[in-house]
Amino acid sequence: MDKVRCGWCEKDDLYKKYHDDEWGSPVYDDETIFEFLILESFQAGLSWYTILSKRENFKKAFDHFNYKKIAKYSDKKVEELMQDPGIIRNRLKVLATITNAQRFMEVQKEFGSFSKYIWGFVNGKPIDNKPATLKDVPATTGISDALSKDLKKRGFKFMGSTVVYAHMQATGMVNDHIESCFTRSK
């Protein structure tokens, strides 16, 4: 018997694996949170599938998402990234990644960890929306609006409310798996 999944992930095995093993599972470690922050910022204006299919290329190009290294990238490194066909070669997004790494570490210093900061917006525990269908899943919420506004105030780039909400979904701050999805009984 086939597993019932959220309809958006039925495209192929890459999508299914991401859905089954990662999407909506709470993430508390700063390294993974940063990875998704960067991937989601590159998604702005593109499909998540495009980003997911290039994830390994991004990982290699961006030093395994090591924010301490990324924060120190030089103009030479930016030019190298702009020549890498395995990633999205958008100069503004590449530069934003460097800025976001720098701001990420500032937040860590202020809060002790980025995880503590970001999870504070949901009182430290996931919000379970229990959507009946994909139509019930919002693109933004009041919380993503507030978090986006705060991130922008802190100097983060490409962190609009839709990007932030997608990040919240990816890192399990919200659970938007439809009610009939098999992951709810895992």
Coordinates of N, CA and C in Angstrom, one line a residue, residues 26-184:
P26 N 11.4 19.1 13.5 CA 12.1 20.2 14.2 C 13.6 20.1 14.2
V27 N 14.2 21.3 13.9 CA 15.6 21.4 13.8 C 16.1 22.4 14.8
Y28 N 17.0 22.1 15.7 CA 17.5 23.0 16.7 C 18.9 23.3 16.6
D29 N 19.7 22.7 15.7 CA 21.1 23.0 15.6 C 21.3 24.1 14.7
D30 N 22.2 25.0 15.1 CA 22.5 26.2 14.3 C 23.0 25.9 12.9
E31 N 23.8 24.9 12.7 CA 24.3 24.5 11.4 C 23.2 24.2 10.4
T32 N 22.3 23.4 10.8 CA 21.2 23.0 9.8 C 20.3 24.2 9.6
I33 N 20.0 24.9 10.7 CA 19.1 26.1 10.5 C 19.8 27.1 9.5
F34 N 21.1 27.3 9.6 CA 21.8 28.2 8.7 C 21.7 27.6 7.3
E35 N 21.9 26.3 7.1 CA 21.8 25.7 5.8 C 20.4 26.0 5.1
F36 N 19.4 25.8 5.9 CA 18.0 26.1 5.3 C 17.8 27.6 5.1
L37 N 18.4 28.4 6.0 CA 18.2 29.8 5.8 C 18.8 30.2 4.4
I38 N 20.0 29.7 4.1 CA 20.6 30.0 2.8 C 19.9 29.4 1.7
L39 N 19.5 28.1 1.8 CA 18.7 27.5 0.7 C 17.4 28.2 0.4
E40 N 16.7 28.6 1.5 CA 15.4 29.3 1.3 C 15.7 30.7 0.7
S41 N 16.8 31.4 1.1 CA 17.0 32.7 0.5 C 17.3 32.6 -1.0
F42 N 17.9 31.5 -1.4 CA 18.2 31.3 -2.9 C 16.9 30.9 -3.6
Q43 N 15.9 30.4 -2.9 CA 14.7 29.9 -3.5 C 13.9 31.1 -3.9
A44 N 14.0 32.3 -3.3 CA 13.2 33.5 -3.6 C 13.0 33.6 -5.1
G45 N 11.8 33.5 -5.5 CA 11.5 33.7 -6.9 C 11.6 32.4 -7.8
L46 N 12.1 31.3 -7.1 CA 12.3 30.0 -7.8 C 11.5 28.9 -7.1
S47 N 11.5 27.7 -7.7 CA 10.8 26.6 -7.1 C 11.8 26.0 -6.1
W48 N 11.2 25.4 -5.0 CA 12.0 24.7 -4.0 C 12.6 23.5 -4.7
Y49 N 12.0 22.9 -5.7 CA 12.6 21.7 -6.3 C 13.9 22.1 -7.0
T50 N 14.0 23.3 -7.6 CA 15.2 23.7 -8.2 C 16.3 23.8 -7.2
I51 N 16.0 24.3 -6.1 CA 17.0 24.5 -5.0 C 17.4 23.1 -4.5
L52 N 16.4 22.3 -4.2 CA 16.7 21.0 -3.6 C 17.5 20.1 -4.5
S53 N 17.3 20.2 -5.8 CA 18.1 19.4 -6.8 C 19.5 19.9 -6.9
K54 N 19.8 21.1 -6.4 CA 21.1 21.7 -6.5 C 21.7 21.7 -5.1
R55 N 21.1 21.1 -4.1 CA 21.5 21.2 -2.7 C 23.0 20.8 -2.5
E56 N 23.3 19.6 -3.1 CA 24.7 19.1 -2.9 C 25.7 20.1 -3.5
N57 N 25.3 20.7 -4.7 CA 26.2 21.7 -5.3 C 26.4 22.9 -4.4
F58 N 25.3 23.4 -3.8 CA 25.4 24.5 -2.9 C 26.3 24.1 -1.7
K59 N 26.1 22.9 -1.2 CA 26.9 22.5 0.0 C 28.4 22.5 -0.4
K60 N 28.7 22.0 -1.5 CA 30.2 22.0 -1.9 C 30.6 23.5 -2.2
A61 N 29.9 24.2 -2.9 CA 30.3 25.6 -3.2 C 30.4 26.5 -2.0
F62 N 29.5 26.3 -1.0 CA 29.5 27.2 0.2 C 30.1 26.5 1.4
D63 N 31.2 25.7 1.2 CA 32.0 25.2 2.3 C 31.1 24.4 3.3
H64 N 30.2 23.6 2.8 CA 29.3 22.8 3.7 C 28.5 23.7 4.6
F65 N 28.1 24.9 4.1 CA 27.3 25.9 4.8 C 28.0 26.3 6.1
N66 N 29.3 26.4 6.1 CA 30.0 26.8 7.3 C 29.9 28.4 7.4
Y67 N 29.0 28.9 8.2 CA 28.8 30.3 8.2 C 30.0 31.1 8.7
K68 N 30.9 30.5 9.5 CA 32.1 31.2 9.9 C 33.0 31.5 8.7
K69 N 33.1 30.5 7.8 CA 33.9 30.7 6.6 C 33.2 31.6 5.6
I70 N 31.9 31.4 5.4 CA 31.1 32.2 4.5 C 31.2 33.7 4.9
A71 N 31.1 34.0 6.1 CA 31.1 35.4 6.6 C 32.4 36.1 6.2
K72 N 33.5 35.4 5.9 CA 34.8 36.0 5.5 C 35.0 35.9 4.0
Y73 N 34.1 35.5 3.2 CA 34.3 35.3 1.7 C 34.8 36.7 1.1
S74 N 35.8 36.5 0.3 CA 36.3 37.7 -0.4 C 35.6 37.9 -1.8
D75 N 36.0 39.0 -2.4 CA 35.5 39.3 -3.7 C 35.9 38.2 -4.7
K76 N 37.1 37.7 -4.5 CA 37.5 36.6 -5.4 C 36.6 35.3 -5.3
K77 N 36.3 35.0 -4.0 CA 35.4 33.9 -3.8 C 34.0 34.1 -4.4
V78 N 33.5 35.4 -4.3 CA 32.2 35.7 -5.0 C 32.3 35.5 -6.5
E79 N 33.4 35.9 -7.1 CA 33.6 35.7 -8.5 C 33.6 34.2 -8.9
E80 N 34.3 33.4 -8.0 CA 34.3 31.9 -8.2 C 32.9 31.4 -8.2
L81 N 32.1 31.8 -7.2 CA 30.7 31.3 -7.1 C 29.9 31.7 -8.3
M82 N 30.2 32.9 -8.8 CA 29.4 33.4 -10.0 C 29.7 32.6 -11.2
Q83 N 30.8 31.8 -11.2 CA 31.1 31.0 -12.3 C 30.7 29.5 -12.1
D84 N 30.1 29.2 -11.0 CA 29.8 27.8 -10.7 C 28.4 27.5 -11.3
P85 N 28.3 26.7 -12.3 CA 27.0 26.3 -12.9 C 26.1 25.4 -12.0
G86 N 26.7 24.9 -11.0 CA 25.9 24.0 -10.1 C 25.0 24.7 -9.1
I87 N 25.2 26.0 -9.0 CA 24.3 26.8 -8.1 C 23.5 27.8 -8.8
I88 N 22.7 28.6 -8.1 CA 22.0 29.7 -8.7 C 23.0 30.9 -8.7
R89 N 23.3 31.3 -9.8 CA 24.4 32.4 -9.9 C 23.7 33.8 -10.0
N90 N 23.2 34.1 -8.8 CA 22.6 35.4 -8.7 C 23.5 36.2 -7.7
R91 N 24.1 37.3 -8.2 CA 25.1 38.0 -7.4 C 24.5 38.6 -6.1
L92 N 23.3 39.1 -6.2 CA 22.6 39.6 -5.0 C 22.4 38.6 -3.9
K93 N 22.1 37.4 -4.4 CA 21.8 36.3 -3.4 C 23.1 35.8 -2.9
V94 N 24.2 35.7 -3.7 CA 25.5 35.3 -3.2 C 26.0 36.3 -2.1
L95 N 25.9 37.6 -2.5 CA 26.3 38.6 -1.5 C 25.5 38.6 -0.2
A96 N 24.2 38.3 -0.4 CA 23.3 38.2 0.7 C 23.7 37.1 1.6
T97 N 24.2 36.0 1.1 CA 24.6 34.8 1.8 C 25.7 35.2 2.8
I98 N 26.7 36.0 2.3 CA 27.8 36.5 3.1 C 27.3 37.4 4.2
T99 N 26.4 38.3 3.8 CA 25.8 39.2 4.8 C 25.0 38.4 5.9
N100 N 24.3 37.5 5.4 CA 23.4 36.7 6.3 C 24.3 35.9 7.3
A101 N 25.4 35.4 6.8 CA 26.3 34.6 7.7 C 26.9 35.6 8.8
Q102 N 27.2 36.8 8.4 CA 27.7 37.7 9.4 C 26.6 38.1 10.4
R103 N 25.4 38.4 9.9 CA 24.3 38.7 10.8 C 23.9 37.5 11.7
F104 N 24.0 36.3 11.2 CA 23.8 35.0 11.9 C 24.6 35.0 13.1
M105 N 25.9 35.2 13.0 CA 26.8 35.2 14.1 C 26.6 36.3 15.1
E106 N 26.1 37.4 14.6 CA 25.7 38.5 15.6 C 24.6 38.1 16.4
V107 N 23.6 37.4 15.8 CA 22.4 36.9 16.6 C 22.9 35.8 17.6
Q108 N 23.8 34.9 17.1 CA 24.3 33.9 18.1 C 24.9 34.6 19.3
K109 N 25.7 35.6 19.0 CA 26.4 36.3 20.1 C 25.4 36.9 21.1
E110 N 24.3 37.5 20.6 CA 23.3 38.1 21.4 C 22.4 37.1 22.2
F111 N 22.1 36.0 21.5 CA 21.1 35.1 22.1 C 21.8 33.8 22.6
G112 N 23.0 33.6 22.4 CA 23.7 32.3 22.8 C 23.6 31.3 21.7
S113 N 22.6 31.3 20.8 CA 22.5 30.5 19.6 C 21.4 31.1 18.7
F114 N 21.6 30.9 17.4 CA 20.5 31.3 16.5 C 19.3 30.6 16.8
S115 N 19.4 29.3 17.1 CA 18.2 28.4 17.4 C 17.4 29.0 18.5
K116 N 18.0 29.5 19.5 CA 17.3 30.1 20.7 C 16.5 31.3 20.2
Y117 N 17.1 32.1 19.4 CA 16.5 33.3 18.8 C 15.3 33.0 18.0
I118 N 15.5 32.1 17.0 CA 14.4 31.9 16.0 C 13.3 31.1 16.6
W119 N 13.6 30.1 17.5 CA 12.5 29.3 18.1 C 11.8 30.1 19.1
G120 N 12.3 31.2 19.6 CA 11.6 32.1 20.5 C 10.3 32.7 19.9
F121 N 10.3 32.7 18.6 CA 9.1 33.3 17.9 C 7.9 32.3 18.0
V122 N 8.2 31.0 18.3 CA 7.1 30.1 18.5 C 7.1 29.5 19.9
N123 N 7.7 30.2 20.8 CA 7.8 29.8 22.2 C 8.5 28.4 22.4
G124 N 9.4 28.2 21.5 CA 10.3 27.0 21.6 C 9.7 25.7 21.2
K125 N 8.4 25.7 20.7 CA 7.8 24.4 20.3 C 7.1 24.6 18.9
P126 N 7.0 23.5 18.1 CA 6.4 23.6 16.8 C 4.9 24.0 16.9
I127 N 4.5 24.7 16.0 CA 3.0 25.0 15.8 C 2.5 23.9 14.8
D128 N 1.5 23.2 15.2 CA 0.9 22.2 14.3 C -0.4 22.7 13.8
N129 N -0.4 23.1 12.5 CA -1.5 23.7 11.9 C -2.6 22.6 11.5
K130 N -2.2 21.4 11.3 CA -3.1 20.3 11.0 C -4.0 20.6 9.7
P131 N -3.4 21.0 8.6 CA -4.2 21.4 7.5 C -4.9 20.1 6.9
A132 N -6.1 20.3 6.5 CA -6.8 19.2 5.9 C -6.3 18.9 4.4
T133 N -6.1 20.0 3.7 CA -5.6 19.9 2.3 C -4.5 21.0 2.1
L134 N -3.8 20.9 1.0 CA -2.7 21.8 0.7 C -3.3 23.3 0.6
K135 N -4.5 23.4 0.2 CA -5.1 24.7 0.1 C -5.2 25.4 1.5
D136 N -5.1 24.6 2.6 CA -5.2 25.2 3.9 C -3.9 25.6 4.4
V137 N -2.8 25.4 3.7 CA -1.5 25.8 4.1 C -1.2 27.2 3.6
P138 N -0.9 28.1 4.6 CA -0.7 29.5 4.2 C 0.7 29.7 3.6
A139 N 0.9 30.8 2.9 CA 2.2 31.2 2.4 C 3.0 32.0 3.5
T140 N 2.2 32.7 4.3 CA 2.8 33.5 5.4 C 1.8 33.5 6.5
T141 N 2.3 33.9 7.7 CA 1.5 34.1 8.9 C 2.0 35.3 9.6
G142 N 1.2 35.7 10.7 CA 1.6 36.8 11.5 C 3.0 36.6 12.1
I143 N 3.3 35.3 12.4 CA 4.6 35.0 13.0 C 5.7 35.2 12.0
S144 N 5.5 34.7 10.8 CA 6.5 34.8 9.7 C 6.7 36.3 9.4
D145 N 5.6 37.1 9.4 CA 5.7 38.5 9.2 C 6.6 39.2 10.2
A146 N 6.4 38.8 11.5 CA 7.2 39.4 12.6 C 8.6 39.0 12.5
L147 N 8.9 37.7 12.3 CA 10.2 37.2 12.2 C 10.9 37.8 11.0
S148 N 10.3 37.9 9.9 CA 10.9 38.6 8.7 C 11.3 40.0 9.0
K149 N 10.4 40.7 9.6 CA 10.6 42.1 10.0 C 11.8 42.2 10.9
D150 N 11.9 41.3 11.9 CA 13.0 41.4 12.8 C 14.3 41.0 12.1
L151 N 14.3 40.0 11.3 CA 15.5 39.6 10.5 C 16.0 40.8 9.7
K152 N 15.1 41.4 9.0 CA 15.5 42.6 8.1 C 16.0 43.7 8.9
K153 N 15.4 43.9 10.1 CA 15.9 45.0 11.0 C 17.3 44.7 11.4
R154 N 17.7 43.4 11.5 CA 19.0 43.0 12.0 C 20.0 43.0 10.8
G155 N 19.5 43.3 9.6 CA 20.4 43.4 8.4 C 20.4 42.1 7.5
F156 N 19.5 41.2 7.8 CA 19.4 40.0 6.9 C 18.8 40.4 5.5
K157 N 19.2 39.7 4.5 CA 18.7 39.9 3.1 C 18.0 38.7 2.6
F158 N 17.0 39.0 1.7 CA 16.2 38.0 1.1 C 15.4 37.2 2.1
M159 N 14.9 37.9 3.1 CA 14.2 37.2 4.2 C 12.8 37.8 4.3
G160 N 12.0 37.8 3.2 CA 10.7 38.2 3.2 C 9.8 37.2 3.9
S161 N 8.6 37.5 4.2 CA 7.7 36.7 5.0 C 7.5 35.3 4.4
T162 N 7.4 35.2 3.1 CA 7.2 33.9 2.4 C 8.4 33.0 2.5
V163 N 9.6 33.6 2.3 CA 10.8 32.9 2.5 C 11.0 32.4 4.0
V164 N 10.6 33.3 4.9 CA 10.7 32.9 6.3 C 9.7 31.8 6.7
Y165 N 8.5 31.9 6.1 CA 7.6 30.9 6.4 C 8.0 29.5 5.9
A166 N 8.6 29.5 4.7 CA 9.1 28.3 4.1 C 10.2 27.7 5.0
H167 N 11.0 28.6 5.5 CA 12.1 28.2 6.4 C 11.5 27.6 7.7
M168 N 10.4 28.2 8.2 CA 9.8 27.7 9.4 C 9.2 26.3 9.1
Q169 N 8.7 26.0 7.9 CA 8.2 24.7 7.6 C 9.3 23.7 7.4
A170 N 10.4 24.1 6.8 CA 11.5 23.2 6.5 C 12.1 22.8 7.8
T171 N 12.2 23.7 8.8 CA 12.9 23.4 10.1 C 11.9 22.9 11.2
G172 N 10.7 22.7 10.8 CA 9.7 22.2 11.8 C 9.2 23.1 12.8
M173 N 9.5 24.4 12.6 CA 8.9 25.4 13.5 C 7.3 25.3 13.4
V174 N 6.9 25.0 12.2 CA 5.5 24.7 12.0 C 5.4 23.4 11.3
N175 N 4.3 22.7 11.6 CA 4.0 21.4 10.9 C 2.8 21.6 10.0
D176 N 3.1 21.6 8.7 CA 2.1 21.8 7.7 C 1.8 20.5 6.9
H177 N 2.2 19.4 7.4 CA 1.8 18.1 6.8 C 0.3 18.0 6.9
I178 N -0.3 17.6 5.7 CA -1.8 17.5 5.8 C -2.2 16.4 6.7
E179 N -3.3 16.4 7.2 CA -3.8 15.5 8.3 C -3.7 14.1 7.9
S180 N -3.9 13.7 6.6 CA -3.8 12.4 6.1 C -2.4 11.9 5.8
C181 N -1.4 12.7 5.9 CA 0.0 12.4 5.6 C 0.5 11.4 6.6
F182 N 1.2 10.4 6.0 CA 1.7 9.3 6.9 C 2.7 9.8 7.9
T183 N 3.4 10.9 7.7 CA 4.4 11.4 8.6 C 3.8 11.7 10.0
R184 N 2.5 12.0 10.0 CA 1.9 12.3 11.3 C 1.8 11.1 12.2

